[in-house]
mmCIF file of C-alpha atoms in Angstrom:
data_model
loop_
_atom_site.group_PDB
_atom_site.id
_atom_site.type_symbol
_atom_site.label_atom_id
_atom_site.label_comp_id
_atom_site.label_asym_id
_atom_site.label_seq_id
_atom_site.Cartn_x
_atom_site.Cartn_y
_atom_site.Cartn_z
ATOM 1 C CA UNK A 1 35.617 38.935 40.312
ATOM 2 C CA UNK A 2 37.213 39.981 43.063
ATOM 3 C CA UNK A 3 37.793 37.272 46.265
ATOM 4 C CA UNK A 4 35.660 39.084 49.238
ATOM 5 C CA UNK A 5 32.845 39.426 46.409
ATOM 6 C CA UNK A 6 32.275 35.471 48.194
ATOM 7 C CA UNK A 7 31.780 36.992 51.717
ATOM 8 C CA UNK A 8 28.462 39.483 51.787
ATOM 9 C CA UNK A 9 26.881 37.010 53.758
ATOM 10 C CA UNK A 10 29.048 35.000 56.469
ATOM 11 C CA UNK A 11 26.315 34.378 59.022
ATOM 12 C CA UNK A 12 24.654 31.011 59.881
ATOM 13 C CA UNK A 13 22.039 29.477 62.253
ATOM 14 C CA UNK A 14 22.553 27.509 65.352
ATOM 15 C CA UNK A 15 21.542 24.553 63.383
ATOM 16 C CA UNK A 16 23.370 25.252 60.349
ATOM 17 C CA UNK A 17 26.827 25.857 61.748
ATOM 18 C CA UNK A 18 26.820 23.220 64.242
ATOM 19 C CA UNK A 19 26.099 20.707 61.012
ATOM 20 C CA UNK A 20 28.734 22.247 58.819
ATOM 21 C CA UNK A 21 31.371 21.615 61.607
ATOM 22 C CA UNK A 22 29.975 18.035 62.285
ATOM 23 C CA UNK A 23 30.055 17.140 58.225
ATOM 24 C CA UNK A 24 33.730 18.605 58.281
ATOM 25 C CA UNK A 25 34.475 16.499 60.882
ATOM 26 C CA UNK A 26 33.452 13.177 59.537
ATOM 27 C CA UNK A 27 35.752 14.049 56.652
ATOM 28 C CA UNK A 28 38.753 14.403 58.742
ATOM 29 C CA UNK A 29 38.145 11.528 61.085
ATOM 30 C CA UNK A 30 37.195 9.628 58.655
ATOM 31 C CA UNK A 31 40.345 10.600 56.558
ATOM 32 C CA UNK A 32 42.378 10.261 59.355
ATOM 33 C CA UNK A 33 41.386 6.219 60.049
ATOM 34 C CA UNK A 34 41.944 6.038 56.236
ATOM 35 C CA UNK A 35 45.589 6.847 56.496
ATOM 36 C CA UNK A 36 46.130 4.337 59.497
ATOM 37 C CA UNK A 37 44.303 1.397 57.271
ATOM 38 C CA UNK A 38 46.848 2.403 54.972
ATOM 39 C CA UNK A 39 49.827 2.118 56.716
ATOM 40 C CA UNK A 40 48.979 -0.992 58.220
ATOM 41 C CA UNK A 41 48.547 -2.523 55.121
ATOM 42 C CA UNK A 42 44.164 -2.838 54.411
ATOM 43 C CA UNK A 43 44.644 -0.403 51.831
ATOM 44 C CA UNK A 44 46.569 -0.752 48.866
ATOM 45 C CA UNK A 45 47.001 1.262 45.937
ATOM 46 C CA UNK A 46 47.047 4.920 45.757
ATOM 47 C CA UNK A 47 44.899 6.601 48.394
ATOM 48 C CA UNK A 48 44.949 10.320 48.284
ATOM 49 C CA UNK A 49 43.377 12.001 51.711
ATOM 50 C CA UNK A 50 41.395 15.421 52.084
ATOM 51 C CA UNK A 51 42.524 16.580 55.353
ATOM 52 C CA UNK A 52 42.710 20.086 54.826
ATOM 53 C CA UNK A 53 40.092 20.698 52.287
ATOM 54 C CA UNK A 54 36.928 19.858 53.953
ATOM 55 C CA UNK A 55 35.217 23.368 53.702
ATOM 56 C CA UNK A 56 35.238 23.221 50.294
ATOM 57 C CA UNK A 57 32.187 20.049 49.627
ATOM 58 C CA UNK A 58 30.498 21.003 52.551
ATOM 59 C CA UNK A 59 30.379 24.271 51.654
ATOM 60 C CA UNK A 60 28.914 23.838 48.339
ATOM 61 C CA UNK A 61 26.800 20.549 49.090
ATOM 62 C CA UNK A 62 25.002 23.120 51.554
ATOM 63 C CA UNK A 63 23.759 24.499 48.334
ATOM 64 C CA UNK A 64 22.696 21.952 46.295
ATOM 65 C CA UNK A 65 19.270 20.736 45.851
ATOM 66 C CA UNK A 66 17.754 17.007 45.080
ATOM 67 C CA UNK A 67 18.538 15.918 41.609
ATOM 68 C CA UNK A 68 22.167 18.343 41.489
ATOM 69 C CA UNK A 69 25.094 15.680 40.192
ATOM 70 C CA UNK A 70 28.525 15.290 41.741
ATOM 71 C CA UNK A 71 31.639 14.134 39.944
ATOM 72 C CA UNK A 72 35.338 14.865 40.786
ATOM 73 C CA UNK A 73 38.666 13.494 40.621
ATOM 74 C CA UNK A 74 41.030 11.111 42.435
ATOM 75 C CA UNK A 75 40.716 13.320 45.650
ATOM 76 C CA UNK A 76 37.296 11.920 46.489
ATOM 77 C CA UNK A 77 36.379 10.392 49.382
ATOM 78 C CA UNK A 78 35.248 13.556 51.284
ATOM 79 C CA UNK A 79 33.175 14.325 48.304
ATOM 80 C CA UNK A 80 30.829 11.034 48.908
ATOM 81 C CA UNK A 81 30.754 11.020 53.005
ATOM 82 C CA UNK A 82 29.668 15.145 51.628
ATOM 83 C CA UNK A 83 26.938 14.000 49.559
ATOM 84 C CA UNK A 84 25.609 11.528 51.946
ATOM 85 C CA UNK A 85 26.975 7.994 51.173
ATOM 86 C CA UNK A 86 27.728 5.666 53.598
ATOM 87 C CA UNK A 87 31.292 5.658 55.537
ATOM 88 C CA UNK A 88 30.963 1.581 55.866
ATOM 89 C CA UNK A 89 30.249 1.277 52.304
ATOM 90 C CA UNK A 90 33.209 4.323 51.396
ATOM 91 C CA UNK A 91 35.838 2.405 53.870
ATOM 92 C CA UNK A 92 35.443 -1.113 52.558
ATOM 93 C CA UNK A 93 36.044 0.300 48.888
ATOM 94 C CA UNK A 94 39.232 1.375 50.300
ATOM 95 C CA UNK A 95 40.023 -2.088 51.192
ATOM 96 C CA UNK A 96 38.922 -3.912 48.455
ATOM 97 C CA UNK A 97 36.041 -5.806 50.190
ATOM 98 C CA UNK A 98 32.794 -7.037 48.709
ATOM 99 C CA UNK A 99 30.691 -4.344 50.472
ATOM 100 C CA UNK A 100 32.240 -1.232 49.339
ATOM 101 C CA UNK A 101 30.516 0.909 47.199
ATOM 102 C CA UNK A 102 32.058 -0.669 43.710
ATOM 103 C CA UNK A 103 32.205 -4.211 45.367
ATOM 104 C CA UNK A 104 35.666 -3.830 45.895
ATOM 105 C CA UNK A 105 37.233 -3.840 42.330
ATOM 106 C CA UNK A 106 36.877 0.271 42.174
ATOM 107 C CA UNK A 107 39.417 1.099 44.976
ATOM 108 C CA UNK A 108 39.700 5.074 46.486
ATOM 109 C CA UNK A 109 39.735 6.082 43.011
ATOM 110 C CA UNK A 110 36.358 4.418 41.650
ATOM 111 C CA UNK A 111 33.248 4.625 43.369
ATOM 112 C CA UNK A 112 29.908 5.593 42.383
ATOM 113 C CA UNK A 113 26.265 6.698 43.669
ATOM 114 C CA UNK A 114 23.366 7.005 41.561
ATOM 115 C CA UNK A 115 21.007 7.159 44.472
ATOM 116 C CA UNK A 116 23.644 10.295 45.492
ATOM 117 C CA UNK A 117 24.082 11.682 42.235
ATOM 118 C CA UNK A 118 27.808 11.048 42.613
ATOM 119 C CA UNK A 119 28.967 9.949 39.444
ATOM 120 C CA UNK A 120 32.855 9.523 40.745
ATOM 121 C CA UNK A 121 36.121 9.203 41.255
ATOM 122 C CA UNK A 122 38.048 9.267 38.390
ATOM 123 C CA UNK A 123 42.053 8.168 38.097
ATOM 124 C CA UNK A 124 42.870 9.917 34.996
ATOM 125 C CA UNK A 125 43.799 13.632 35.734
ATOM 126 C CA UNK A 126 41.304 15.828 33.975
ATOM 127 C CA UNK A 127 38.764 13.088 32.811
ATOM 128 C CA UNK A 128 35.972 13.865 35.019
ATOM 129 C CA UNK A 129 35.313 17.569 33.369
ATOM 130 C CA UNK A 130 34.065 16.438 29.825
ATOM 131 C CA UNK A 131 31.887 14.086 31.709
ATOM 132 C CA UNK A 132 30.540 16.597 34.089
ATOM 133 C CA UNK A 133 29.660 19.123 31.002
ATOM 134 C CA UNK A 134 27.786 16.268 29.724
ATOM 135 C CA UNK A 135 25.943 15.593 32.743
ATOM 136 C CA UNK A 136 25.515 19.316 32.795
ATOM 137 C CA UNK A 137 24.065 18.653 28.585
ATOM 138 C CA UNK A 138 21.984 15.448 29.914
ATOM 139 C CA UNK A 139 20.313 18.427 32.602
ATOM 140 C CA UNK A 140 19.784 20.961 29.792
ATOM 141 C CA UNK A 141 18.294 18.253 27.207
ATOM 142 C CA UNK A 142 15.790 16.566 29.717
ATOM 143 C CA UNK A 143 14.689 20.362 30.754
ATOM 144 C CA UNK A 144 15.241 20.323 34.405
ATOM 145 C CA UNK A 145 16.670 22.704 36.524
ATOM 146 C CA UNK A 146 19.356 20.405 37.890
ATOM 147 C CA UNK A 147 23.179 21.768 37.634
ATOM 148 C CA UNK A 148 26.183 19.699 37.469
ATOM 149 C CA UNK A 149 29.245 20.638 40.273
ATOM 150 C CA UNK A 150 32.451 19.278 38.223
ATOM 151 C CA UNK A 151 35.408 19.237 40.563
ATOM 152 C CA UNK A 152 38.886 19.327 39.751
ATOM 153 C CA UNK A 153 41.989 20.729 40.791
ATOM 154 C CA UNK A 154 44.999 22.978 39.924
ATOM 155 C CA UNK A 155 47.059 20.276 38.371
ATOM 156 C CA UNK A 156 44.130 19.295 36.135
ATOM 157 C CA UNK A 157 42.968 23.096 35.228
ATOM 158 C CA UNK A 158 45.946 22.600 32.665
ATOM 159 C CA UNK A 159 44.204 19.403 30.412
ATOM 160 C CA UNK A 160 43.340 20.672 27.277
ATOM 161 C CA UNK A 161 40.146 18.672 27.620
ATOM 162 C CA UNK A 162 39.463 21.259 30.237
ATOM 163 C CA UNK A 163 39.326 24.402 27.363
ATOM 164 C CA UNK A 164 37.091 22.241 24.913
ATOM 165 C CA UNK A 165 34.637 21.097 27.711
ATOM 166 C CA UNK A 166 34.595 24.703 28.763
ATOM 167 C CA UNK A 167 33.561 26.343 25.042
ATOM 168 C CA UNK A 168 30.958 23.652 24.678
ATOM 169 C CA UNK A 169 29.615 24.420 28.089
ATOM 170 C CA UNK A 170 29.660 27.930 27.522
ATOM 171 C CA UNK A 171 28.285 28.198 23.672
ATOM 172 C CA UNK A 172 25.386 25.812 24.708
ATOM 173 C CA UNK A 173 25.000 27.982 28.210
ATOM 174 C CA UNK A 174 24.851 24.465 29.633
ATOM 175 C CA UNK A 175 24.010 24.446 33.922
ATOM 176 C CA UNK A 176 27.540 23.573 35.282
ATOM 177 C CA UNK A 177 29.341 24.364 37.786
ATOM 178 C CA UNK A 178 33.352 24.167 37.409
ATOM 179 C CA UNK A 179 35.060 23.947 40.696
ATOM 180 C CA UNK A 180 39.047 24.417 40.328
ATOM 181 C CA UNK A 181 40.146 22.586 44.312
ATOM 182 C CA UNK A 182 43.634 24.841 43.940
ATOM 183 C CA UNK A 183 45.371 22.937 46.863
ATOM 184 C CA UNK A 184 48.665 24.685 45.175
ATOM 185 C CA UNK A 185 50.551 22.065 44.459
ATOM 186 C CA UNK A 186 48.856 19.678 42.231
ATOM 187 C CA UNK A 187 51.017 16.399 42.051
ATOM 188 C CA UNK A 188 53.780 18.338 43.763
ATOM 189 C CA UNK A 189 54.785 21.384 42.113
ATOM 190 C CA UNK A 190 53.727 24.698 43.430
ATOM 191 C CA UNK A 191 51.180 26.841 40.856
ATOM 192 C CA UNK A 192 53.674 29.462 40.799
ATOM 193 C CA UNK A 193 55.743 27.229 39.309
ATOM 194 C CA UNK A 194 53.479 25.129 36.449
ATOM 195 C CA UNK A 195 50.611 27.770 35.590
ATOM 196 C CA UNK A 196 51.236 31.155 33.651
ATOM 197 C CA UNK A 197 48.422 33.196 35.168
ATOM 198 C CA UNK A 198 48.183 32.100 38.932
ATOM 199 C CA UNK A 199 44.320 33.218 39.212
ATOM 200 C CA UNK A 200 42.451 30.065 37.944
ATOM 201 C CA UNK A 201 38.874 31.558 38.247
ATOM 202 C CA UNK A 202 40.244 33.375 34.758
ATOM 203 C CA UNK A 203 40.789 30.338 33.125
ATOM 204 C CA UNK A 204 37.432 30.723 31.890
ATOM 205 C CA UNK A 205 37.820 34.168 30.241
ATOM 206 C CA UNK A 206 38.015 33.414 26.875
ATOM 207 C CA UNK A 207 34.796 31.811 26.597
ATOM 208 C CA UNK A 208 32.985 34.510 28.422
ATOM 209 C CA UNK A 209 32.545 32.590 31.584
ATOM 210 C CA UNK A 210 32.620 34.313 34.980
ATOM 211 C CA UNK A 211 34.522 33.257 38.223
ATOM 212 C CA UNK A 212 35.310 33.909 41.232
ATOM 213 C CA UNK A 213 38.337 33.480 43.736
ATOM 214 C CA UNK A 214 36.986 32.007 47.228
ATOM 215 C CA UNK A 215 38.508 31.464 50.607
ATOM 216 C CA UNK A 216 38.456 27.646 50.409
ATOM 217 C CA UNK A 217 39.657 27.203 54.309
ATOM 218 C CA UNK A 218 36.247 28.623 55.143
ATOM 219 C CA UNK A 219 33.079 26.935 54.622
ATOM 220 C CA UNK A 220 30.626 29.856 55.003
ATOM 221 C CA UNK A 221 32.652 32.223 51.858
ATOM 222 C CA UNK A 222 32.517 28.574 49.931
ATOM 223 C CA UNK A 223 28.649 28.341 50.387
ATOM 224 C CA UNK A 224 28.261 32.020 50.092
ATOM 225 C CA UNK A 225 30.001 31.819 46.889
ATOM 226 C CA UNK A 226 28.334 28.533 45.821
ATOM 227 C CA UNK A 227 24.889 30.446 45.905
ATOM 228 C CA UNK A 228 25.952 32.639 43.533
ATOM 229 C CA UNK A 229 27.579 29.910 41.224
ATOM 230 C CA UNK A 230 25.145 27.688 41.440
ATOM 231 C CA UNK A 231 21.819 30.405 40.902
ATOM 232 C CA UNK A 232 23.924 31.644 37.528
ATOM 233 C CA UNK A 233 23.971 28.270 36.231
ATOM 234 C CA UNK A 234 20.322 26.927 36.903
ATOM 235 C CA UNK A 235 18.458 30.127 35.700
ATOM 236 C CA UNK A 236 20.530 29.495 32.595
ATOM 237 C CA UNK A 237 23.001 31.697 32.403
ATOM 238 C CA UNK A 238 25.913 29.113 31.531
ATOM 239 C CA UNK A 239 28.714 27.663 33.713
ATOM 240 C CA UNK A 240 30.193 29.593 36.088
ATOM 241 C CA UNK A 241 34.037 29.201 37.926
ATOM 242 C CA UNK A 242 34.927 28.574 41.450
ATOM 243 C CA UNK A 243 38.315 28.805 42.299
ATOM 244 C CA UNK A 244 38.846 27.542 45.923
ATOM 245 C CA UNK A 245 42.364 28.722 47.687
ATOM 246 C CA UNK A 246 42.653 25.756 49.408
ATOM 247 C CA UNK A 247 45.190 23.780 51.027
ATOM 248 C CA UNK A 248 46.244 19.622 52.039
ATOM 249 C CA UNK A 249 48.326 19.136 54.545
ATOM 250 C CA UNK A 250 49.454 15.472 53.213
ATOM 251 C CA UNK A 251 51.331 14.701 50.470
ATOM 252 C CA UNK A 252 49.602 14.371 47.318
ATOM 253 C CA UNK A 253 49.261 10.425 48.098
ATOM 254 C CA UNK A 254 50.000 8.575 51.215
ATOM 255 C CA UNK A 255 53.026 7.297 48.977
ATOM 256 C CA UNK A 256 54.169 11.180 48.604
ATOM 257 C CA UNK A 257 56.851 12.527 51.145
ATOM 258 C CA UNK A 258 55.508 16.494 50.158
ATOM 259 C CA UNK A 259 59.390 17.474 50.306
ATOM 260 C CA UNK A 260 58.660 19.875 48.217
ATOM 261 C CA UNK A 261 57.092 22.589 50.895
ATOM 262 C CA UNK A 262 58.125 23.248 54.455
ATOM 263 C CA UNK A 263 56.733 21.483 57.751
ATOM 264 C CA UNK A 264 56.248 25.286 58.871
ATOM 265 C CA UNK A 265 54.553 26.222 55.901
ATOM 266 C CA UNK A 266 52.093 23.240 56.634
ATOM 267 C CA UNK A 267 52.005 24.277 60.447
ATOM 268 C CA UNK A 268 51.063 27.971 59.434
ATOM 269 C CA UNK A 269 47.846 26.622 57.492
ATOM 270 C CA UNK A 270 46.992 24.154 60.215
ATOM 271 C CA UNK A 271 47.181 26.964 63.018
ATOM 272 C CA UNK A 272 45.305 29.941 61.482
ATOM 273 C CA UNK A 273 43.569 28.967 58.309
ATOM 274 C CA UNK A 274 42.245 25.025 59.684
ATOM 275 C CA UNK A 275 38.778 24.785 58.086
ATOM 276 C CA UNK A 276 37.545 22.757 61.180
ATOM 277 C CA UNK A 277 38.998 25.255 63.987
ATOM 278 C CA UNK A 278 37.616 28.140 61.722
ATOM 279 C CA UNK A 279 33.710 26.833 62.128
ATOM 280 C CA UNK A 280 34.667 25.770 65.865
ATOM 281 C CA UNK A 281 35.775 29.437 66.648
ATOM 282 C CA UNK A 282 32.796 30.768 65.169
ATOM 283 C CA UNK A 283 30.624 28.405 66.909
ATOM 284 C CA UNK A 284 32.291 29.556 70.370
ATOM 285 C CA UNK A 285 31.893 33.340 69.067
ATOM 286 C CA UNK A 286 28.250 32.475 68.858
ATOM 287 C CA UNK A 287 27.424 31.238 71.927
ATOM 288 C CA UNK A 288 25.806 28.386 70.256
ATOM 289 C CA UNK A 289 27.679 25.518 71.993
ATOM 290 C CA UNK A 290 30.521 24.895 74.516
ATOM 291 C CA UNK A 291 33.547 22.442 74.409
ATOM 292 C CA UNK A 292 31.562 20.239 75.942
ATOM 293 C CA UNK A 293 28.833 19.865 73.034
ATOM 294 C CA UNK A 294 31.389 19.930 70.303
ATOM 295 C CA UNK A 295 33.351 16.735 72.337
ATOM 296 C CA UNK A 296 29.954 15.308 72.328
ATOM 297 C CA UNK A 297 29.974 15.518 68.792
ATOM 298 C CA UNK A 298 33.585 14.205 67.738
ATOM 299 C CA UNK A 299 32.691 11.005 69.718
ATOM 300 C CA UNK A 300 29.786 10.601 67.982
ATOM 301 C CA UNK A 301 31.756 10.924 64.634
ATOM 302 C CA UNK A 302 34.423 8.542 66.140
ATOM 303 C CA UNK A 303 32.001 6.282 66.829
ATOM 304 C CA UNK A 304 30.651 6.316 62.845
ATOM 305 C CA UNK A 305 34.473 5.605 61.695
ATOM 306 C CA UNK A 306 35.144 2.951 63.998
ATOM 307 C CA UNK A 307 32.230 1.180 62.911
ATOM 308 C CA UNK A 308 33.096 1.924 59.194
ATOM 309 C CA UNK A 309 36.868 0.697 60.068
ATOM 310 C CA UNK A 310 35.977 -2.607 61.196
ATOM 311 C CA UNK A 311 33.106 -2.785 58.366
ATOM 312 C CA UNK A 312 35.903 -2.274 56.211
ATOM 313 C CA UNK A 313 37.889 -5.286 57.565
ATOM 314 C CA UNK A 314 35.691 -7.484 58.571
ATOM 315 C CA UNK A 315 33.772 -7.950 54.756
ATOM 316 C CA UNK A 316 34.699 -10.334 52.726
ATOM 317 C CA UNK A 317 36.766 -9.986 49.460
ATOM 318 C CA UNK A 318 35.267 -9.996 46.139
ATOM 319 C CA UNK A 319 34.418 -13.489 44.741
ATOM 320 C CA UNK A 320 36.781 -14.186 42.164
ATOM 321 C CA UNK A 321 33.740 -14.309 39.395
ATOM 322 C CA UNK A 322 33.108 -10.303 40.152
ATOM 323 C CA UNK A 323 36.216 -10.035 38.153
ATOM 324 C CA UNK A 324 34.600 -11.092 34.960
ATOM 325 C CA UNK A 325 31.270 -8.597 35.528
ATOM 326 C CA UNK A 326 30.434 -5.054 35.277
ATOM 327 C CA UNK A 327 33.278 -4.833 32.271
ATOM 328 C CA UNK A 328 32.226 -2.765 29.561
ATOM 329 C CA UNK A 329 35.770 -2.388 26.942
#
């Protein structure tokens, strides 16, 4: 399907826009305080950031109902502040404390929500997809008209565990939603470069599954096109294909230089495609607040990181029994 088929409607209320552009903003902030905990040493581990992507969770969360599951990859921390978990209990995962959301033993890569429906955060590249189908098989079995968004990226859209999750999903018309998060350069080498057929909404093809190419940067085409993803798979029609052209401006980790693009290439996105600038601008277009109001509500979102920061440091570690609960293998 062709990539404007996304944009029939890109209008939005007052109310609507102005929370879309506060949501996005949370994710960066919040991102943004997570690479400073990182440098100064309260983070440890891998800790891969979202800056750059936010359009594409709040864009689709903005069409998701009570009961619809979450589960991604590694990339994941803007896909729980999305879903409505708390930043204190997000931030003190990231430094290993007792009140983070996996009591500190999960890390940025392991956290969980069933109250959320976010069923994680996984490390291993690819993992997460098998496990969404089946939450997308647990939806189907019980009879309920809840869908499963499984999130991956470029990189991932590669695992063969992708192409046997994806027939199953497809011969049982099972109510999930695959969303490829095509960044374009996975763990840092360009799609061009690692994927034979550059248009990932076709990885599907063979199965009979639709998709669609979506302007990722741009959080009404994502929930535009999430309306029509979503709608396909809960009136069970099967799992449909999102690919969103997105883009990070860090490095694949905090531990990755990203010498593998240009600094203009990364100033370029930042100046015209910025997911955050694009809602602003439309905001401004709409006469539906001033500078002023949107200042207003940065400080606000400051003010919700800062406390999450000092959450974060402030809690205590694990107690060294936690290491010998919660283990299942």
């Amino acid at each position: 399907m062709a990539a404007d088929a996304s944009k029939s409607n890109l209008t939005a209320t007052k109310e609507e826009l102005l929370q879309y552009y506060r949501d996005m903003l949370l994710i960066r902030r919040f991102e943004e305080r997570a690479g400073q905990l990182y440098g100064m040493g309260h983070i440890g581990g891998f800790c891969h950031l979202y800056i750059g992507q936010e359009a594409v969770v709040v864009g689709m969360e903005a069409v998701k109902k009570e009961g619809d599951q979450t589960i991604t990859g590694y990339r994941d921390h803007g896909h729980m502040l999305a879903c409505g978990m708390d930043p204190k209990g997000v931030m003190a995962e990231l430094t290993g404390r007792e009140g983070g959301y996996s009591k500190g033993k999960g890390g940025s890569m392991h956290m969980f929500s069933k109250e959320k429906e976010f069923y994680g955060g996984h490390g291993i590249v690819g993992a997460q997809i098998p496990l969404g189908v089946g939450l997308g098989f647990a939806n189907r079995y019980r009879e309920n008209d809840n869908i499963s968004l499984t999130y991956f990226g470029d990189g991932a859209s590669n695992q063969g565990q992708v192409f046997e999750a994806m027939n199953m999903a497809q011969l049982w018309k099972l109510p999930v939603v695959f969303i490829i998060e095509n960044n374009q350069y996975a763990m840092g080498t360009s799609v061009k470069r690692s994927h034979s057929d550059t248009h990932l909404y076709r990885r599907g093809a063979a199965f009979g599954i639709p998709g669609m190419e979506v302007d990722g940067m741009d959080v009404l085409a994502v929930r535009e096109a999430g309306r029509q993803a979503v709608e396909h798979a809960r009136t069970g029609e099967g799992p449909y294909i999102l690919e969103m052209k997105t883009y990070r401006y860090r490095g694949h980790s905090m531990s990755d230089p990203a010498k593998y693009r240009t600094r203009e290439e990364v100033d370029e996105m930042r100046e015209h495609n910025d997911p955050v600038k694009r809602c602003e601008a439309r905001i401004f277009d709409n006469d539906y607040a001033d500078e002023a109001a949107l200042k207003d509500i940065d400080k606000d979102v400051k003010a919700i990181v800062k406390e999450a920061a000092e959450f974060a440091t402030e809690s205590p570690e694990p107690d060294p029994k936690e290491l010998f609960t919660d283990i299942y293998a």
